[in-house]
mmCIF file of C-alpha atoms and ligand atoms in Angstrom:
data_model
loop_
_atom_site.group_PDB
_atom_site.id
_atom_site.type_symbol
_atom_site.label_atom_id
_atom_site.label_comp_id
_atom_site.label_asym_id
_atom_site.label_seq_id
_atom_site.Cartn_x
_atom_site.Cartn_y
_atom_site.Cartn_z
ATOM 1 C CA UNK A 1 -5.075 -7.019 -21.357
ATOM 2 C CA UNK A 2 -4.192 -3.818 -19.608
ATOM 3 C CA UNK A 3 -7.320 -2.775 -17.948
ATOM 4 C CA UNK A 4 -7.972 1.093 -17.911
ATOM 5 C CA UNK A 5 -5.743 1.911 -21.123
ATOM 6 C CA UNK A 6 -5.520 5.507 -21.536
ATOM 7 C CA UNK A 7 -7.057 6.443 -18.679
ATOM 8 C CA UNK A 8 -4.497 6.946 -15.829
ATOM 9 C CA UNK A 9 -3.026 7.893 -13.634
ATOM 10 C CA UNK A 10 -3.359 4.659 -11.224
ATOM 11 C CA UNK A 11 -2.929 5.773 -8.113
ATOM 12 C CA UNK A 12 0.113 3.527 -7.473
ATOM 13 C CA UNK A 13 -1.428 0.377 -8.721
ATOM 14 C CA UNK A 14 0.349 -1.419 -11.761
ATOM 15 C CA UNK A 15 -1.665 -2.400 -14.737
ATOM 16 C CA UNK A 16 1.069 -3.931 -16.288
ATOM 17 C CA UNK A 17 2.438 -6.141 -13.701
ATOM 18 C CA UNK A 18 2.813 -9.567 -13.925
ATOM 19 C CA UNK A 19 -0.157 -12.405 -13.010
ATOM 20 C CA UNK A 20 0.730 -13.758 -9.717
ATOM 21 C CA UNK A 21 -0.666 -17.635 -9.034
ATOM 22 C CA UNK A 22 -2.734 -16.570 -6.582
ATOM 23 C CA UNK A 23 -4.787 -13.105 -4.781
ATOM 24 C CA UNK A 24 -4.073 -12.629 -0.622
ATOM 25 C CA UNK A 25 -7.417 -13.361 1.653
ATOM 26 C CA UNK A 26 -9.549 -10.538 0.317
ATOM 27 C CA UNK A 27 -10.261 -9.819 4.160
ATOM 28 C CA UNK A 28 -7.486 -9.594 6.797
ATOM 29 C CA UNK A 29 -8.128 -9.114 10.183
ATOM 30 C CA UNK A 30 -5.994 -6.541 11.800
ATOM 31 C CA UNK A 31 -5.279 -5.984 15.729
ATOM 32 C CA UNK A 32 -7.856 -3.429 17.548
ATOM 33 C CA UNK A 33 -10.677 -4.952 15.423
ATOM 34 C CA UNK A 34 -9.413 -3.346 12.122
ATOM 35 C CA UNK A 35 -9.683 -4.836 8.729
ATOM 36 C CA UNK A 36 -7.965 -5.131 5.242
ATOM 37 C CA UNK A 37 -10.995 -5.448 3.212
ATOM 38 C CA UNK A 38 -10.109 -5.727 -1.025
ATOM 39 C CA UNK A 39 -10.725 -2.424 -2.396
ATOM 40 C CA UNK A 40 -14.889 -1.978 -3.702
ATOM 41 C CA UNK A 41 -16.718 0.240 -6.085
ATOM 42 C CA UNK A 42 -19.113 0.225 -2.702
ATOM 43 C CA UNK A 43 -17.166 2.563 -0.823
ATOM 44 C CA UNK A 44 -16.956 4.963 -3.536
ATOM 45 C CA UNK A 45 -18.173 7.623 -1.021
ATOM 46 C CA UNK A 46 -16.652 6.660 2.360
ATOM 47 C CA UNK A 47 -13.358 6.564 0.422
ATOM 48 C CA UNK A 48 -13.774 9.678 -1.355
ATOM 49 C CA UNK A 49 -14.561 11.106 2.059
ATOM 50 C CA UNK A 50 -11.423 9.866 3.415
ATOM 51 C CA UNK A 51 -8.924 10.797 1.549
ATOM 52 C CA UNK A 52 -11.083 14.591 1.347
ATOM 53 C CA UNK A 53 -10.646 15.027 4.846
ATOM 54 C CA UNK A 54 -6.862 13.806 5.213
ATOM 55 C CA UNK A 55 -6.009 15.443 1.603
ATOM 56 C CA UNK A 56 -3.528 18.135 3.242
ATOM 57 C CA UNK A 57 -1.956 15.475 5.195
ATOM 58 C CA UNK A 58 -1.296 13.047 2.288
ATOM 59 C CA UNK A 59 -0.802 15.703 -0.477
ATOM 60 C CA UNK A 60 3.320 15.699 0.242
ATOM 61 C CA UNK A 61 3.727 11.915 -0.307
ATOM 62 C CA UNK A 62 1.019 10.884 -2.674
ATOM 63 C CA UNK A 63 1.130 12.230 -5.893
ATOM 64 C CA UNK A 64 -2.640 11.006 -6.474
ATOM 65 C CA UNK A 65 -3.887 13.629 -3.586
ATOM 66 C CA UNK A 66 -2.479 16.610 -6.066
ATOM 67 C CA UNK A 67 -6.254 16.845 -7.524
ATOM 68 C CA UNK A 68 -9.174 16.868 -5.132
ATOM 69 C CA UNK A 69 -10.954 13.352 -4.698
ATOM 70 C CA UNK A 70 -14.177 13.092 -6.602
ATOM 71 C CA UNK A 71 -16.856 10.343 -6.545
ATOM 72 C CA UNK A 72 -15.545 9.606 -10.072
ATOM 73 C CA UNK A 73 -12.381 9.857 -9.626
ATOM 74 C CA UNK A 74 -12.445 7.548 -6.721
ATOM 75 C CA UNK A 75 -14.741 5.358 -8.370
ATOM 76 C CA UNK A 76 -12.639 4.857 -11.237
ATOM 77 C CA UNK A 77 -9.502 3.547 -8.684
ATOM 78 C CA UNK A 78 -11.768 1.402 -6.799
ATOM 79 C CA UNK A 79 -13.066 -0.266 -9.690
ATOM 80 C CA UNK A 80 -9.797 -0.585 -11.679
ATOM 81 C CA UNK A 81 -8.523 -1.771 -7.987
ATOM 82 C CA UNK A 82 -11.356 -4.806 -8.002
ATOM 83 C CA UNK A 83 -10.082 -5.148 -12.087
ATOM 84 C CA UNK A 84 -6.551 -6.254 -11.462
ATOM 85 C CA UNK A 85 -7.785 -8.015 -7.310
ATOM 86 C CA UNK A 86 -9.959 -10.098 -10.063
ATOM 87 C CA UNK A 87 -6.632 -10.873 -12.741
ATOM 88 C CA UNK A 88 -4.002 -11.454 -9.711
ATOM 89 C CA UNK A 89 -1.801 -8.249 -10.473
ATOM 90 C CA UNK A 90 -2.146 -5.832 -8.560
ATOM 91 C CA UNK A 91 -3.566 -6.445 -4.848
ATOM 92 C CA UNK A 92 -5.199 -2.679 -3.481
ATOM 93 C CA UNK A 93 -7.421 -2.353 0.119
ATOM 94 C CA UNK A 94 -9.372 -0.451 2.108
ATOM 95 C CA UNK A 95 -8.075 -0.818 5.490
ATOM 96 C CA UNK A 96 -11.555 -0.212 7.610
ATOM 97 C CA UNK A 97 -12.717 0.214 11.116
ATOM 98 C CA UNK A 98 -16.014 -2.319 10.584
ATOM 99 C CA UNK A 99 -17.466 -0.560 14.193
ATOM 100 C CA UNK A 100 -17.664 2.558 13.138
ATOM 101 C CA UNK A 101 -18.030 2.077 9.121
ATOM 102 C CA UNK A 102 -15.536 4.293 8.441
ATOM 103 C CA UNK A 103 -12.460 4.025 5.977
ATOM 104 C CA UNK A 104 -9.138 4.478 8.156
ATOM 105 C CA UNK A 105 -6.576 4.303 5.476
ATOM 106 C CA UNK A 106 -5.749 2.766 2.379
ATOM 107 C CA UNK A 107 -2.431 0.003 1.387
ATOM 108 C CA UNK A 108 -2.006 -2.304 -1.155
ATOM 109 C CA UNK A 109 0.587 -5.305 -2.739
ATOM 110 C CA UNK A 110 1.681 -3.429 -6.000
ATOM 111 C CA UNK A 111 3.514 -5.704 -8.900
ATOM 112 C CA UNK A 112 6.650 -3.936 -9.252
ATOM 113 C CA UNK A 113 9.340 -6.737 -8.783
ATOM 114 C CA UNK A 114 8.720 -8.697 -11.557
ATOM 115 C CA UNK A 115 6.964 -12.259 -10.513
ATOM 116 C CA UNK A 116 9.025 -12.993 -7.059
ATOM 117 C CA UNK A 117 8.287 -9.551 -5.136
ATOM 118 C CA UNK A 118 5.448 -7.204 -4.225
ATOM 119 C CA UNK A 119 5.768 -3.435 -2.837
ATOM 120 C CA UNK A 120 4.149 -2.264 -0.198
ATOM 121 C CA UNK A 121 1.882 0.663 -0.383
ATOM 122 C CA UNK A 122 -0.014 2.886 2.546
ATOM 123 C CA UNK A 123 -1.746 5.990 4.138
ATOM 124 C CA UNK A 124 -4.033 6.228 6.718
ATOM 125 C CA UNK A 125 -6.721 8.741 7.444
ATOM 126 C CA UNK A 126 -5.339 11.873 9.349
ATOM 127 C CA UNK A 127 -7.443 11.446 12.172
ATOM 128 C CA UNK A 128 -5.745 8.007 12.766
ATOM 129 C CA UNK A 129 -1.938 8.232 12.444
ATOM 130 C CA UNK A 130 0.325 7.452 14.890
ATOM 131 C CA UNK A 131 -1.688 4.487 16.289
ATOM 132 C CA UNK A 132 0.367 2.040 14.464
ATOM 133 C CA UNK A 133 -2.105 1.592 11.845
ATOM 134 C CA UNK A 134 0.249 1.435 8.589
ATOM 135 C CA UNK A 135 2.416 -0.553 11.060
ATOM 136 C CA UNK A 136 -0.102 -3.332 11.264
ATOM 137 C CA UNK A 137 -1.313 -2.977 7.675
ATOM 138 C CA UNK A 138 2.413 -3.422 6.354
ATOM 139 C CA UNK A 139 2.544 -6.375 9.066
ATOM 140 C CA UNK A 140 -0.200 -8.109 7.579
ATOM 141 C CA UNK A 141 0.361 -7.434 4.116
ATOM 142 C CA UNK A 142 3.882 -9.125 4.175
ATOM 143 C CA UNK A 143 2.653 -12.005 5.701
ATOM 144 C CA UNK A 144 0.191 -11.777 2.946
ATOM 145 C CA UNK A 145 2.876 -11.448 0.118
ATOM 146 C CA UNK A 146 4.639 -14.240 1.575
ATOM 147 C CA UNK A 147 1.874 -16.667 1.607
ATOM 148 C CA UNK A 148 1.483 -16.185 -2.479
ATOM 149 C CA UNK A 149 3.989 -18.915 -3.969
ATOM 150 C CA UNK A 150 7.027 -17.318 -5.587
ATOM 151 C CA UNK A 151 7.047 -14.475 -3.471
ATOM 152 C CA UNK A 152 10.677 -14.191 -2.509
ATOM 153 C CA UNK A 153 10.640 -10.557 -1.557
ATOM 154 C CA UNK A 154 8.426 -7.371 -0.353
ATOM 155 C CA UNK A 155 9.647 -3.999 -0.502
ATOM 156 C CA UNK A 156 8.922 -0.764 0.816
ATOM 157 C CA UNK A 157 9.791 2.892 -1.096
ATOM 158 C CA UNK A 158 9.490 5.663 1.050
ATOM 159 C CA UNK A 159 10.710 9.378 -0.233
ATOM 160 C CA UNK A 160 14.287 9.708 2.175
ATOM 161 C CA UNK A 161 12.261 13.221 3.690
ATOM 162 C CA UNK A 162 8.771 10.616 5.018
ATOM 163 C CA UNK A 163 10.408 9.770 8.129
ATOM 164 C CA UNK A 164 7.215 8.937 9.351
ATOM 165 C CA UNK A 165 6.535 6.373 6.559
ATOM 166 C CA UNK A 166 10.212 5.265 7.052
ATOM 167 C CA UNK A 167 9.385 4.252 11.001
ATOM 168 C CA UNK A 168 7.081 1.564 9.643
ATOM 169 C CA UNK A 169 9.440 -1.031 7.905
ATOM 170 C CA UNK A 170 11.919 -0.288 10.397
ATOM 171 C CA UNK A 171 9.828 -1.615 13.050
ATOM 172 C CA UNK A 172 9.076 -4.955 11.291
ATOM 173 C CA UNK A 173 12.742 -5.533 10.584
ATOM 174 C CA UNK A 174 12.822 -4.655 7.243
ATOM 175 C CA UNK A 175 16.170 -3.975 6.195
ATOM 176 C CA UNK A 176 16.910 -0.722 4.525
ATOM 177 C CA UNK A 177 19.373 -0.718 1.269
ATOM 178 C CA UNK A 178 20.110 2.922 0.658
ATOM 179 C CA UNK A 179 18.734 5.176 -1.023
ATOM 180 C CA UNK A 180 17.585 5.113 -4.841
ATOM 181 C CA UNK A 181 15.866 6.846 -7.279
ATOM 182 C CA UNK A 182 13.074 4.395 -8.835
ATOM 183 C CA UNK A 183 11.719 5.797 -12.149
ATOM 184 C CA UNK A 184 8.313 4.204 -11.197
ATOM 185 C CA UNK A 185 5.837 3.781 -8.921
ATOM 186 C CA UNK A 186 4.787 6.655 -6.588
ATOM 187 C CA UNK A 187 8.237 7.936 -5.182
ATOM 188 C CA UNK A 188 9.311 8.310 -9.687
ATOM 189 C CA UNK A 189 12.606 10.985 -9.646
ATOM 190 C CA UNK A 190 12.643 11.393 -5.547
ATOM 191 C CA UNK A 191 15.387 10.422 -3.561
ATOM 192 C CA UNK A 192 14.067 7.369 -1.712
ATOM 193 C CA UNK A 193 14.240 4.974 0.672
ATOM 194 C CA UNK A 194 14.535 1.352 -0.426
ATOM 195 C CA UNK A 195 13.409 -1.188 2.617
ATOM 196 C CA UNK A 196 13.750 -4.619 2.001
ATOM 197 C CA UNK A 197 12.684 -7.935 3.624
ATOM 198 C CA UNK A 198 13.062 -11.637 1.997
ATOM 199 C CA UNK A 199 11.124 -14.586 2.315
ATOM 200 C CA UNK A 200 13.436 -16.540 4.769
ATOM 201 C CA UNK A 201 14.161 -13.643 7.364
ATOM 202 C CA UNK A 202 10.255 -13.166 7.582
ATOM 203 C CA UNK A 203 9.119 -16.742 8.233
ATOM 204 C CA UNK A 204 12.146 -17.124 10.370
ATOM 205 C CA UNK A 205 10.909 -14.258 12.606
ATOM 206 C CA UNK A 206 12.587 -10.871 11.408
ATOM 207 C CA UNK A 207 15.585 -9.274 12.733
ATOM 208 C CA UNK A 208 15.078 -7.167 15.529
ATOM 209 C CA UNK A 209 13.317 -4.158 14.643
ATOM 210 C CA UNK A 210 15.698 -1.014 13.578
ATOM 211 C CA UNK A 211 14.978 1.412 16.929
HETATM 212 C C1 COA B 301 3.171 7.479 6.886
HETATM 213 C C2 COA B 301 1.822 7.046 7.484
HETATM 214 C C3 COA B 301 1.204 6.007 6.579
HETATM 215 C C4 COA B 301 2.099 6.433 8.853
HETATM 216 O O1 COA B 301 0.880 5.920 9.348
HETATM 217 P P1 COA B 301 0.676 5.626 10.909
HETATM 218 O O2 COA B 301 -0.465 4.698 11.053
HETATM 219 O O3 COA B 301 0.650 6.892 11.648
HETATM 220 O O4 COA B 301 2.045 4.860 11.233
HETATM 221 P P2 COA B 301 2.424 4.138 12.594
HETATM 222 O O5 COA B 301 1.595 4.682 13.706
HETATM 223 O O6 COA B 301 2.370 2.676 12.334
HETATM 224 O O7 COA B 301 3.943 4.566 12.767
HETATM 225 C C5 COA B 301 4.291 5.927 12.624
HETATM 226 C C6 COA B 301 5.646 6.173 13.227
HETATM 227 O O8 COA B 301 6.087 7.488 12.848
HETATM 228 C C7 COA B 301 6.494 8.195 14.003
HETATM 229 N N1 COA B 301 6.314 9.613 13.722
HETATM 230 C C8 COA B 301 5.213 10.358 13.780
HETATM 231 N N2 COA B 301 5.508 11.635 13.432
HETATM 232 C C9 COA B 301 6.815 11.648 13.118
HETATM 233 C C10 COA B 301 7.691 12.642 12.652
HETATM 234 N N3 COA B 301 7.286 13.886 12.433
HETATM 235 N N4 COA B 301 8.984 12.306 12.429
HETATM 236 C C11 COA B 301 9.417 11.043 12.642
HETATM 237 N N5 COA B 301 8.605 10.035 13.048
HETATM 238 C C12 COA B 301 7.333 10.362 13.298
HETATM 239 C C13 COA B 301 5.593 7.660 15.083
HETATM 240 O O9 COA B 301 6.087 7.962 16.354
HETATM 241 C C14 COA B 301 5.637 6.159 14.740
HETATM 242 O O10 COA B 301 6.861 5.577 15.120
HETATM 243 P P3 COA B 301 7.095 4.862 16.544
HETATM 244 O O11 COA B 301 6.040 3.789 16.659
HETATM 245 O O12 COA B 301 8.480 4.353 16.484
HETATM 246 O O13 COA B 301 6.888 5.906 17.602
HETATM 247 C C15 COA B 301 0.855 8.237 7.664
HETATM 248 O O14 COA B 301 1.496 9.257 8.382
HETATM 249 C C16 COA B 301 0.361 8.789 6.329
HETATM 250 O O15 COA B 301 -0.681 8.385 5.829
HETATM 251 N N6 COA B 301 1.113 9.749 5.747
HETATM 252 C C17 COA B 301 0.738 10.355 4.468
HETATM 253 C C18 COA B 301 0.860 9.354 3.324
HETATM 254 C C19 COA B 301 2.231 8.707 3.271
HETATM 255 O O16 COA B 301 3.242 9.322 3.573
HETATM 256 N N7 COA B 301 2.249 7.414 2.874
HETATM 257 C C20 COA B 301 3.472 6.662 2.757
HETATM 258 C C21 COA B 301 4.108 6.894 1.442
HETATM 259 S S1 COA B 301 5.639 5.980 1.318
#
């Protein structure tokens, strides 16, 4: 049943992706003492503060950052997150720094490759880029994807302009296939970046990064 009917937009999660056979660890342990914790109602509040205070930083890339955050509207993704976590579709997190409490970023495995691939997702709170957060989030997440049977392949969309964003599957080896158009997901009618890595290049140990 597709949760939420009527009542998007989904902040770049899929309600009407396919059931994979199993979730990723709810928690994920990131380097620095970071986490990947499954998305919660519970931090309605520290998320809604997040994403308040970085909102001129992510409005460019994330279409969901047009409208400022509200408890409710925040409270609506995190629960519709935990909805399809719960039915193996659609696989959103908080990424969190547990020694300080606070919410450093968001990411997620989104079911837009049918059953045999996930998409990446990320942003991270403005007070924390360029410490290689989304780096290690997309790290982790992969290895994540990977460990879900059928997975063959993870991909990354980033708008051809986020050269930022782009830096991040470059430096785990993805490989990138051009540019495309997607008419879904959060990069719909942009000129984008598509970043690919399979199954067999990622247990193998990826290329060497793209410098
Ligand atoms: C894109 C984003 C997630 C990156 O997060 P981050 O934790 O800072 O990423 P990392 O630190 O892992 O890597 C960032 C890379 O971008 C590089 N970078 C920073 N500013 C840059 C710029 N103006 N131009 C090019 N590269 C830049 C950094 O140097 C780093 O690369 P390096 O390690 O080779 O030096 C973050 O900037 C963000 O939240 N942006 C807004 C939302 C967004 O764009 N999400 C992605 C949508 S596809």
């Amino acid at each position: 049943m597709r949760p939420f009917a009527g009542r998007e937009p989904t902040w770049g999660m899929e309600p009407d992706a396919a059931t994979f056979p199993t979730a990723p660890p709810a928690k994920i342990d990131l380097p620095a003492g970071l986490q990947l914790a499954k998305v919660s109602v519970t931090r309605t509040e520290a998320v809604a503060r997040a994403v308040t205070e970085s909102r001129a930083h992510l409005q460019p890339w994330m279409a969901w950052a047009a409208e400022p955050a509200t408890t409710a509207s925040i409270g609506t993704f995190l629960a519709m997150g935990e909805e399809l976590f719960e039915q193996r579709r659609d696989f959103a997190y908080s990424i969190l720094d547990p020694a300080s409490g606070s919410v450093v970023g968001g990411c997620g495995l989104h079911g837009r490759l049918g059953r045999t691939g996930l998409e990446i997702g990320y942003w991270v709170h403005v007070d924390w880029v360029g410490r290689g957060v989304a780096t290690e989030a997309a790290r982790a997440l992969t290895t994540a994807a990977f460990g879900i049977d059928g997975i063959e392949r993870v991909r990354i969309h980033c708008e051809e302009a986020n050269a930022r964003s782009a830096r991040v599957p470059a430096k785990l080896g993805y490989r990138c296939l051009g540019l495309v158009v997607p008419d879904e997901g959060p990069c719909t009618g942009r000129s984008t970046q598509e970043w690919m890595v399979e199954r067999a290049d990622w247990i193998a140990g990826v290329p060497e990064p793209t410098s």
